[in-house]
Short mmCIF file of C-alpha atoms and ligand atoms in Angstrom, two decimals:
data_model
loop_
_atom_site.label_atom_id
_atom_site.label_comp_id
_atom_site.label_asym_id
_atom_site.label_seq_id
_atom_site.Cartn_x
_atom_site.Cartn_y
_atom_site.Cartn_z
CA UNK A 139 -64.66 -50.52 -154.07
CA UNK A 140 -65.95 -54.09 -155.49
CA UNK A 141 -68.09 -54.32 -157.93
CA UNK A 142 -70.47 -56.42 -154.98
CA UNK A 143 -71.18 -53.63 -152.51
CA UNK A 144 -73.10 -51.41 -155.51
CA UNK A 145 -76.52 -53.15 -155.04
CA UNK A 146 -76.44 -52.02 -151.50
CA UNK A 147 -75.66 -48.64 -152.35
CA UNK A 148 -78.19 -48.47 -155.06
CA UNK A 149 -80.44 -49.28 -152.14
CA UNK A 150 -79.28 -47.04 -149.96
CA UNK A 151 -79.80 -44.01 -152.33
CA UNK A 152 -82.74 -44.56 -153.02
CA UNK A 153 -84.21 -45.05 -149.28
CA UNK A 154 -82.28 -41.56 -148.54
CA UNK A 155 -84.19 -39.62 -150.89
CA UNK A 156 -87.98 -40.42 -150.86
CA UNK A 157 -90.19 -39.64 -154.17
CA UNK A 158 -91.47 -36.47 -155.02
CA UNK A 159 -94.62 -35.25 -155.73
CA UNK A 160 -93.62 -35.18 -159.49
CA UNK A 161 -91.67 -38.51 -159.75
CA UNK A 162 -94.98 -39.79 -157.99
CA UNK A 163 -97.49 -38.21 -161.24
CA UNK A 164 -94.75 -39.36 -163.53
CA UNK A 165 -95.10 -42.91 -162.39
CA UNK A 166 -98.34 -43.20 -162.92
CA UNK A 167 -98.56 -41.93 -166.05
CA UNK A 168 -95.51 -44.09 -167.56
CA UNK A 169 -98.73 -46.59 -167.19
CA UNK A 170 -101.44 -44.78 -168.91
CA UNK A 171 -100.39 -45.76 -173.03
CA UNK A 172 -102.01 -42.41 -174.66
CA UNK A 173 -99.95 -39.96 -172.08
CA UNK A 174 -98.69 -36.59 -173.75
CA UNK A 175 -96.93 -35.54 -170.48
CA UNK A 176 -99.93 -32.70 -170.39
CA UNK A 177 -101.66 -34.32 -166.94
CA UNK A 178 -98.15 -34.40 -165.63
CA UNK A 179 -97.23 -31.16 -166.47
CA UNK A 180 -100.26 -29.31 -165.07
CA UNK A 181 -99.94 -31.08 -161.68
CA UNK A 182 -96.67 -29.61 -162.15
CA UNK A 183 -97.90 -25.74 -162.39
CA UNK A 184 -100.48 -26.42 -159.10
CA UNK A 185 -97.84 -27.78 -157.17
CA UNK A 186 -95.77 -24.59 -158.76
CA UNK A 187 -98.69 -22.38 -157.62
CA UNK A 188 -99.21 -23.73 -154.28
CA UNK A 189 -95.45 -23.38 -153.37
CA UNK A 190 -95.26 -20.12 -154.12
CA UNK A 191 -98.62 -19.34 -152.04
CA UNK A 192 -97.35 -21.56 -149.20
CA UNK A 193 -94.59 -19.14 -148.81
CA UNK A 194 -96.44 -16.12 -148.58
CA UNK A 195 -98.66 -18.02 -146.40
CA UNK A 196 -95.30 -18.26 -143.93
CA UNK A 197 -94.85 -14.79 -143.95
CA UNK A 198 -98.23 -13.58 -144.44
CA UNK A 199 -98.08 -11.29 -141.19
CA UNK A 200 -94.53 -9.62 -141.80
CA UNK A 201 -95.62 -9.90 -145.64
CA UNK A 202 -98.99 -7.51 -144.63
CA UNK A 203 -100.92 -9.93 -146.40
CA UNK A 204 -103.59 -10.64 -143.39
CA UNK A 205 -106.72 -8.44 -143.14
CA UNK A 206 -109.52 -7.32 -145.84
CA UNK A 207 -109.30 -6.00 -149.35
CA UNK A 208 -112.09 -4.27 -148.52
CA UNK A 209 -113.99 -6.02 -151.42
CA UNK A 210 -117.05 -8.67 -151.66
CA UNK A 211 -117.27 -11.91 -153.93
CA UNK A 212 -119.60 -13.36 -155.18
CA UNK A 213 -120.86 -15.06 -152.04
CA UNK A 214 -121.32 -12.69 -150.40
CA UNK A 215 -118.23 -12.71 -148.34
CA UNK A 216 -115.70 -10.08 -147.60
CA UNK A 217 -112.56 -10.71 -149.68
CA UNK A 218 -109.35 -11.46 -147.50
CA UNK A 219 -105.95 -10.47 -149.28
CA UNK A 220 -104.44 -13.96 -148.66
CA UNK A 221 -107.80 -15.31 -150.67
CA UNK A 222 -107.12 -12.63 -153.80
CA UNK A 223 -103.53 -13.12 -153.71
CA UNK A 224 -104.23 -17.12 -153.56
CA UNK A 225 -106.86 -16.79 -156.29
CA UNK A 226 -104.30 -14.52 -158.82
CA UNK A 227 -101.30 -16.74 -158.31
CA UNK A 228 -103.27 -20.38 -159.06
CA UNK A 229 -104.61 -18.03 -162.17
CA UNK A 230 -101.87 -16.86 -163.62
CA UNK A 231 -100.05 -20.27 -163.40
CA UNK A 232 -102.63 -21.91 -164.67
CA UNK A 233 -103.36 -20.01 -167.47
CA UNK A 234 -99.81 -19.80 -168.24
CA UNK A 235 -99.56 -23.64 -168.55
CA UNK A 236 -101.42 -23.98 -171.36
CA UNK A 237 -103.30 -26.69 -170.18
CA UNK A 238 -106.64 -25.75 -168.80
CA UNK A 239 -109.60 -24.75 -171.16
CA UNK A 240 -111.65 -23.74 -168.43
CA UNK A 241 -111.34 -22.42 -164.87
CA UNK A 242 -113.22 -21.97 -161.78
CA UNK A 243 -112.73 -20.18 -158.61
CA UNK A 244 -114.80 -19.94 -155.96
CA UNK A 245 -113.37 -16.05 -156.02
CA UNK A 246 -114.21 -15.76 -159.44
CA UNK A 247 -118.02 -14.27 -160.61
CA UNK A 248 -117.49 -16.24 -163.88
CA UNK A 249 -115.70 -19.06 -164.99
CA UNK A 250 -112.58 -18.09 -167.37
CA UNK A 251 -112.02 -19.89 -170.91
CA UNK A 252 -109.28 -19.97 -172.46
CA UNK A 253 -108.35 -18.81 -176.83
CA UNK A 254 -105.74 -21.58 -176.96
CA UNK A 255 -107.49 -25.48 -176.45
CA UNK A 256 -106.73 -26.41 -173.20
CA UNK A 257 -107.78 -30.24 -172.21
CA UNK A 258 -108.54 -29.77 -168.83
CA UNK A 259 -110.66 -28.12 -166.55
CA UNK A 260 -109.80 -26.71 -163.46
CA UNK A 261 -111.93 -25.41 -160.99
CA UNK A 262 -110.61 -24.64 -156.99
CA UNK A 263 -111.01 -22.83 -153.92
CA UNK A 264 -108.09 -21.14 -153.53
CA UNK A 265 -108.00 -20.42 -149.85
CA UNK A 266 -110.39 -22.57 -147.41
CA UNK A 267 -110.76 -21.56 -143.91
CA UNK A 268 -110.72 -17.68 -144.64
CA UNK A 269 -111.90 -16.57 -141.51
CA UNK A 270 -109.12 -18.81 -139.74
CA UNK A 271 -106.65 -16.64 -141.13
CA UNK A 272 -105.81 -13.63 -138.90
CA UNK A 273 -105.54 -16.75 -135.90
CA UNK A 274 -103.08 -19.26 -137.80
CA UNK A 275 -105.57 -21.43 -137.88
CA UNK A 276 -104.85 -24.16 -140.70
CA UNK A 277 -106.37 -23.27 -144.14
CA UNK A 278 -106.01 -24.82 -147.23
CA UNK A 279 -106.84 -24.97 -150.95
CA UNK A 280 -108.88 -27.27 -152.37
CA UNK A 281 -109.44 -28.24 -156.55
CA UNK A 282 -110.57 -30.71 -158.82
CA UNK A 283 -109.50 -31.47 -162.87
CA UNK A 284 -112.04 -32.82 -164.91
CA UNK A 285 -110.63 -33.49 -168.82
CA UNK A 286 -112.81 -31.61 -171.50
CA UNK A 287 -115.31 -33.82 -173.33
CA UNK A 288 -114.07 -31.62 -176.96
CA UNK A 289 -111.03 -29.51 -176.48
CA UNK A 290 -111.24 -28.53 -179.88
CA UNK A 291 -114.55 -26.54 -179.20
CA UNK A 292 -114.19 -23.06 -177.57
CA UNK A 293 -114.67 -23.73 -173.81
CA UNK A 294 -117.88 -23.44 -172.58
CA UNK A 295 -119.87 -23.11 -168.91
CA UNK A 296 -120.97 -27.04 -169.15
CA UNK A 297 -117.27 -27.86 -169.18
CA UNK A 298 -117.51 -27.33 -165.47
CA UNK A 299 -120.77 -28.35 -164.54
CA UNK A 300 -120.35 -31.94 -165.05
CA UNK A 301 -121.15 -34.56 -162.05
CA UNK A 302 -118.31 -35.37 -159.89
CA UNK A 303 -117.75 -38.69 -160.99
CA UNK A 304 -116.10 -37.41 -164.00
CA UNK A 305 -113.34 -36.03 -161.94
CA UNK A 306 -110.20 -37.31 -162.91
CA UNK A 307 -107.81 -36.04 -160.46
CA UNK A 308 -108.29 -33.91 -157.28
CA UNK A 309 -106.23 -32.43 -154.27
CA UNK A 310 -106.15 -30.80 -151.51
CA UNK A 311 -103.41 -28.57 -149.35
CA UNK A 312 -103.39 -27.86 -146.00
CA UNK A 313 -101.33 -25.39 -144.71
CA UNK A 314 -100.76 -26.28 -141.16
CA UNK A 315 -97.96 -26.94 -138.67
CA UNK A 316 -96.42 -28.45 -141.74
CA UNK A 317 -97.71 -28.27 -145.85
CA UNK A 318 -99.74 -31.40 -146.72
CA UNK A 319 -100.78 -32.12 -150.53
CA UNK A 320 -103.03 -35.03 -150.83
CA UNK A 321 -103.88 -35.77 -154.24
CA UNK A 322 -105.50 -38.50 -156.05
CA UNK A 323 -105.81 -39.38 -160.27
CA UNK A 324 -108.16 -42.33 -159.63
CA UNK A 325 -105.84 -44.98 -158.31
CA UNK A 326 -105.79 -44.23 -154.47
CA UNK A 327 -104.87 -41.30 -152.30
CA UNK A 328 -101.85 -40.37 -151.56
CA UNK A 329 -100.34 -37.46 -148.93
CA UNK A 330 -97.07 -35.44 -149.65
CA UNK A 331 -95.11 -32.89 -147.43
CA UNK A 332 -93.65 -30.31 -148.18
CA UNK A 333 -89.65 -30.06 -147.24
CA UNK A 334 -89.37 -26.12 -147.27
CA UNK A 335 -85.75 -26.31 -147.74
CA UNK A 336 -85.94 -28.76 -150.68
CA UNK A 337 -88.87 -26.94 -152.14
CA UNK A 338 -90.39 -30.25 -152.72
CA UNK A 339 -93.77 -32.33 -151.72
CA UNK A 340 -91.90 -35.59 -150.96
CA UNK A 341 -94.41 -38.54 -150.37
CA UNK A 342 -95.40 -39.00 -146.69
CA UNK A 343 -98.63 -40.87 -146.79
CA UNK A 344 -98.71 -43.61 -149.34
CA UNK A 345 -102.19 -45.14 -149.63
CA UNK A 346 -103.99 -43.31 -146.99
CA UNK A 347 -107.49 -45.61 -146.28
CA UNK A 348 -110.53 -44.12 -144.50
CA UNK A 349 -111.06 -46.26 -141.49
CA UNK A 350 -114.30 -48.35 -141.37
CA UNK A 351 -115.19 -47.12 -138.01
CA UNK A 352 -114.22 -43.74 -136.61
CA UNK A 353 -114.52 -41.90 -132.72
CA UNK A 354 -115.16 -38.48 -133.66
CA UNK A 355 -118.19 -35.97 -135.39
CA UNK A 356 -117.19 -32.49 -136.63
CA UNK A 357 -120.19 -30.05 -136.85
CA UNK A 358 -120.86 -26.38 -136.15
CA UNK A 359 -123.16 -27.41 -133.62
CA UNK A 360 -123.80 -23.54 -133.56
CA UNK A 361 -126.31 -24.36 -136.25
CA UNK A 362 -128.33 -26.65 -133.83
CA UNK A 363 -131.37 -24.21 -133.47
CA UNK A 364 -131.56 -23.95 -137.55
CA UNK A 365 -130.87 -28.17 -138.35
CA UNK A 366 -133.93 -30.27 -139.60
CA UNK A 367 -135.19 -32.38 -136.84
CA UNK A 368 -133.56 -35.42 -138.41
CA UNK A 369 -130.12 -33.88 -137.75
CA UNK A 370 -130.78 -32.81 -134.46
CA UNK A 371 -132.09 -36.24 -133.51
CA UNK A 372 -128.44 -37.83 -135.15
CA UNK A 373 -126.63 -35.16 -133.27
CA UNK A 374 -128.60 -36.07 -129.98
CA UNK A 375 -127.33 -39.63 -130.49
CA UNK A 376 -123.89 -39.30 -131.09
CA UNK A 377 -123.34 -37.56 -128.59
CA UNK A 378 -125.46 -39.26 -126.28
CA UNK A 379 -123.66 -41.78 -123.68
CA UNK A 380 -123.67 -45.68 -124.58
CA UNK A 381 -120.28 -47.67 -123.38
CA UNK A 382 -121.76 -50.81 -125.82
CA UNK A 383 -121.52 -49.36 -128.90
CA UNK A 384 -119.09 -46.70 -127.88
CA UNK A 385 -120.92 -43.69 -127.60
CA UNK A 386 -120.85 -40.44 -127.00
CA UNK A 387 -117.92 -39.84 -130.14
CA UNK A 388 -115.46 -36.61 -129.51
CA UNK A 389 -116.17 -33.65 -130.66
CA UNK A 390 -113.84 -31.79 -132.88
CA UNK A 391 -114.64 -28.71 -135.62
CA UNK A 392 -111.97 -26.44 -136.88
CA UNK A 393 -113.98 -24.39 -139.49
CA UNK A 394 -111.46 -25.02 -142.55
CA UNK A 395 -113.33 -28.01 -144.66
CA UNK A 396 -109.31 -29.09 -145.26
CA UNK A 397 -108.31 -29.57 -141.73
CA UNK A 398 -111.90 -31.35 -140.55
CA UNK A 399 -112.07 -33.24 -143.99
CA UNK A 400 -108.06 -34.24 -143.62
CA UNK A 401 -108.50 -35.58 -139.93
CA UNK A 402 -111.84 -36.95 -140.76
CA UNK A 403 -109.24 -39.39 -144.00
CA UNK A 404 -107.07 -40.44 -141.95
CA UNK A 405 -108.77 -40.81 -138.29
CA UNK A 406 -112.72 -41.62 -140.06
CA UNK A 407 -115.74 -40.41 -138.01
CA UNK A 408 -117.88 -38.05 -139.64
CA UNK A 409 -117.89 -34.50 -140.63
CA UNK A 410 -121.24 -33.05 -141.32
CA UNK A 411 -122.20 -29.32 -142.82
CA UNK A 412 -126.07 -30.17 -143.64
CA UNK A 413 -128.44 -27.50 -144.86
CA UNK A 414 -129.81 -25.31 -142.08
CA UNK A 415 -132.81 -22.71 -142.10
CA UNK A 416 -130.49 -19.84 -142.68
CA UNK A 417 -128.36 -21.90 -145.54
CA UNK A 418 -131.33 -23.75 -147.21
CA UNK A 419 -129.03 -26.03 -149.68
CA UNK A 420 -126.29 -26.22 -147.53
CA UNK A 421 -123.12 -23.99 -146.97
CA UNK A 422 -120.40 -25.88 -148.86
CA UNK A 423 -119.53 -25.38 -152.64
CA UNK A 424 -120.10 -28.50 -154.84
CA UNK A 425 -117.98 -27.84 -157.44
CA UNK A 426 -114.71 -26.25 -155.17
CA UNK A 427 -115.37 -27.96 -152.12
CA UNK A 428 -118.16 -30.85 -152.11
CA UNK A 429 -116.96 -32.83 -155.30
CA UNK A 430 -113.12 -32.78 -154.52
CA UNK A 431 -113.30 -33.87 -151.35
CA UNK A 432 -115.80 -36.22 -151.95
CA UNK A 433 -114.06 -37.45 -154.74
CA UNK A 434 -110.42 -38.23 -152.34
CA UNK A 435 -113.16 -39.54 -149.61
CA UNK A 436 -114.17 -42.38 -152.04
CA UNK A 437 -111.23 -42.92 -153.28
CA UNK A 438 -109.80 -43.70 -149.92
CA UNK A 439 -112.75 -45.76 -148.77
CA UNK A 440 -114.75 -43.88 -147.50
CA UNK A 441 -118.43 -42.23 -148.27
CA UNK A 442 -119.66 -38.56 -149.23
CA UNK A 443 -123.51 -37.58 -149.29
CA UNK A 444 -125.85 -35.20 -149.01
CA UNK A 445 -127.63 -37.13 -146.31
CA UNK A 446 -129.92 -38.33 -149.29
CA UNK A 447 -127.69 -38.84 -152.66
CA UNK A 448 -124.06 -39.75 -153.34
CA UNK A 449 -122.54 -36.11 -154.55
CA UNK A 450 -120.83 -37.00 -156.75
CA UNK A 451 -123.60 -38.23 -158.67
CA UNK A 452 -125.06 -34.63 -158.46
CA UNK A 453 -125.34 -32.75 -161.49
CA UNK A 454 -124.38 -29.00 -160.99
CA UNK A 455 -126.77 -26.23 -162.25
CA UNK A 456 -124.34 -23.27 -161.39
CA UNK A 457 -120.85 -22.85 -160.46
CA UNK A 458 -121.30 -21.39 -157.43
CA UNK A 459 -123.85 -24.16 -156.60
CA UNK A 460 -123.84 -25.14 -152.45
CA UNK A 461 -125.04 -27.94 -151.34
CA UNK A 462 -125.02 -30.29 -147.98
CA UNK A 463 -122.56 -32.53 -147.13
CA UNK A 464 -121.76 -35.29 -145.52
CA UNK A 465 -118.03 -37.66 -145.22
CA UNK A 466 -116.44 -39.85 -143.40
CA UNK A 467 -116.05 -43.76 -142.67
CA UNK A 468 -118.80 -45.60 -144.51
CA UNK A 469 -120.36 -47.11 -141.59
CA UNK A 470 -121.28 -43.08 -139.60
CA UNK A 471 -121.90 -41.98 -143.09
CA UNK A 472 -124.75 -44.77 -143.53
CA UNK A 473 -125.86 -44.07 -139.52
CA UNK A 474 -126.59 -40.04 -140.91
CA UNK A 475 -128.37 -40.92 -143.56
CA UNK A 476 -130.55 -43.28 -141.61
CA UNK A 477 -131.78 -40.69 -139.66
CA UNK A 478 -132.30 -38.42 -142.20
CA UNK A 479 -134.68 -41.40 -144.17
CA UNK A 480 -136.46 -40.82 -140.70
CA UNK A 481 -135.89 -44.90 -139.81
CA UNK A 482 -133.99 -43.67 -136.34
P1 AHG B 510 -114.07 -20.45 -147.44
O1 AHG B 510 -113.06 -19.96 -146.47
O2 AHG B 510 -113.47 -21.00 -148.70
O3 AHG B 510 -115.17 -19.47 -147.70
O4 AHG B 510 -114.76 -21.76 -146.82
C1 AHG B 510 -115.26 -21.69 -145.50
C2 AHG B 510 -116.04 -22.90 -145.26
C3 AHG B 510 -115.27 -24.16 -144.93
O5 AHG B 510 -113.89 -24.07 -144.92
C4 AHG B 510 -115.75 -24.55 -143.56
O6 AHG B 510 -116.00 -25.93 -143.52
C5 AHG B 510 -117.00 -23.75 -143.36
O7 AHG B 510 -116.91 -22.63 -144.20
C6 AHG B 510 -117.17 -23.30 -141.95
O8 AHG B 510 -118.38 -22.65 -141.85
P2 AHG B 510 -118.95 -22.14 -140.44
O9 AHG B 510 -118.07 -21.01 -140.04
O10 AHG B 510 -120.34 -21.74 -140.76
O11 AHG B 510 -118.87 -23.29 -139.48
MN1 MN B 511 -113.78 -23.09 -148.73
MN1 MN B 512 -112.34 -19.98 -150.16
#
């Protein structure tokens, strides 16, 4: 072989095998001059954690995972296996990497702290779209990593209830026709699949931008009756017929925040849970579902409100805090919140 066909090759390698989800963290943090390896390790465990649930996911019917434990958390709600068995694997993974301080599950009454000083915080929803389970429907899980402002303290309940601009990385999964991890650490968003017979999240979607302008809404216009007049008026117009300034949009509403919020990043539009008269602050979980995907929103470009305030500007007074929310492409995201200021 001469010595002049081994740039090509070079090449060539490294075009056949695209960059994991771990190469990708590593990367990043090879710029960051104080990195201990810590950040990159505990993306590490999730992605360890979320692998292992994706494959019970796969083979959650033969597996006998689908159905009811029979039990109730603290929403409320009754407790699917799949959401338990989610909730005890991202647990015990976390807990085992040494990393996290504090955690917080939507699944959880309390938030967990930890003897050892763990730097982060962790806080997730470890399955979204419960009641899409039994029809393989996508779900998801959805989390967000703040770093602790003293992790030589004991951890403590304000750990987590911190606004979400102090995020410093969040994710989400979606378990659909294929395993999608998007995941940002403040510099972008970025998608990875899942090759099930690597094992790995190889980067997919490099960059992924909100558009400026999207075609579709995504509401449970089933809550019409209940919605302020404001929202019924914005709902009346965007689905109302003008050619000029191309309305009506589509409809589309899965009832998974992952799989509306994922098509809503990458195709824009607007998804919209807002408070109703039956859920008075809204439906949605700010600290395992509002402030994550808020958080990847912005950082694609796009916008995240409560039809009033930016959330992640919000300042949580429990963990299991719900509020409303609003995201999409910055322009349908201003149009809401137009009507809700009552000047439409
Ligand atoms: P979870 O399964 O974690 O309880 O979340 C369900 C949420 C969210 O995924 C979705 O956007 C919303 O509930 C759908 O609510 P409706 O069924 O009221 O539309
Ligand atoms: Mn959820
Ligand atoms: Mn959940």
């Amino acid at each position: 072989m001469s010595p002049d066909s081994l740039p090509n090759m070079k090449i060539a390698a490294s075009t056949v095998v695209g960059t994991t989800l771990r190469e990708h963290v590593l990367m990043g943090m090879h710029a960051a001059p104080n990195a201990t390896g810590e950040f990159t390790s505990l993306i590490n465990h999730l992605s360890l954690a979320i692998r292992v649930f994706n494959s019970k996911v796969r083979a959650a019917g033969l597996a006998k995972l689908l159905g009811y434990t029979g039990e109730t958390n603290v929403q409320g709600e009754e407790v699917q296996k799949l959401d338990a068995f989610a909730n005890d694997v991202l647990l015990n993974v976390l807990q085992r990497s040494g990393h996290c301080g504090v955690i917080g599950s939507e699944e959880l009454d309390e938030a967990v702290f930890h003897d050892h000083p763990g730097k982060y915080v962790v806080l997730f929803d470890p399955l979204d779209g419960s009641s899409n389970i039994d029809c393989n429907i996508d779900i998801g899980t959805i989390f967000a990593v703040l770093r602790r402002a003293d992790p030589g303290d004991a951890g403590s309940l304000a750990d987590a209830l911190r606004p979400g601009r102090e995020i410093v990385c969040a994710g989400y999964v979606v378990y659909g026709p294929a395993t999608v991890f998007v995941l940002s650490t403040g510099h972008g968003v970025h998608g990875f699949t899942l090759d099930p017979n690597v094992g790995e999240f190889f980067l997919s979607m490099p960059d992924i931008r909100v558009p400026d302008h999207g075609k579709m809404y995504s509401c449970n216009e089933g809550n019409h009756a209940r919605w302020s007049p404001a929202v019924q008026r914005w709902n009346a117009w965007i689905k109302s017929e003008d050619k000029a300034e191309g309305r009506p949009y589509t409809h589309r509403y899965v009832g998974s925040l992952v799989a509306d919020a994922h098509r809503t990043l990458l195709k824009g539009g607007i998804f919209a849970y807002p408070a109703d008269s039956k859920s008075m602050t809204g439906k949605l979980r700010l600290l395992y579902e509002a402030n994550p995907i808020s958080y990847l929103l912005e950082q694609a470009g796009g916008a995240a409100t409560d039809g009033t305030s930016r959330i992640l500007d919000m300042k949580p007074t429990s963990l299991h805090q719900r509020v409303p929310l609003v995201i999409g492409s910055k322009a349908e995201v201003a149009t809401f919140a137009s009507f809700v200021r009552g000047e439409r």
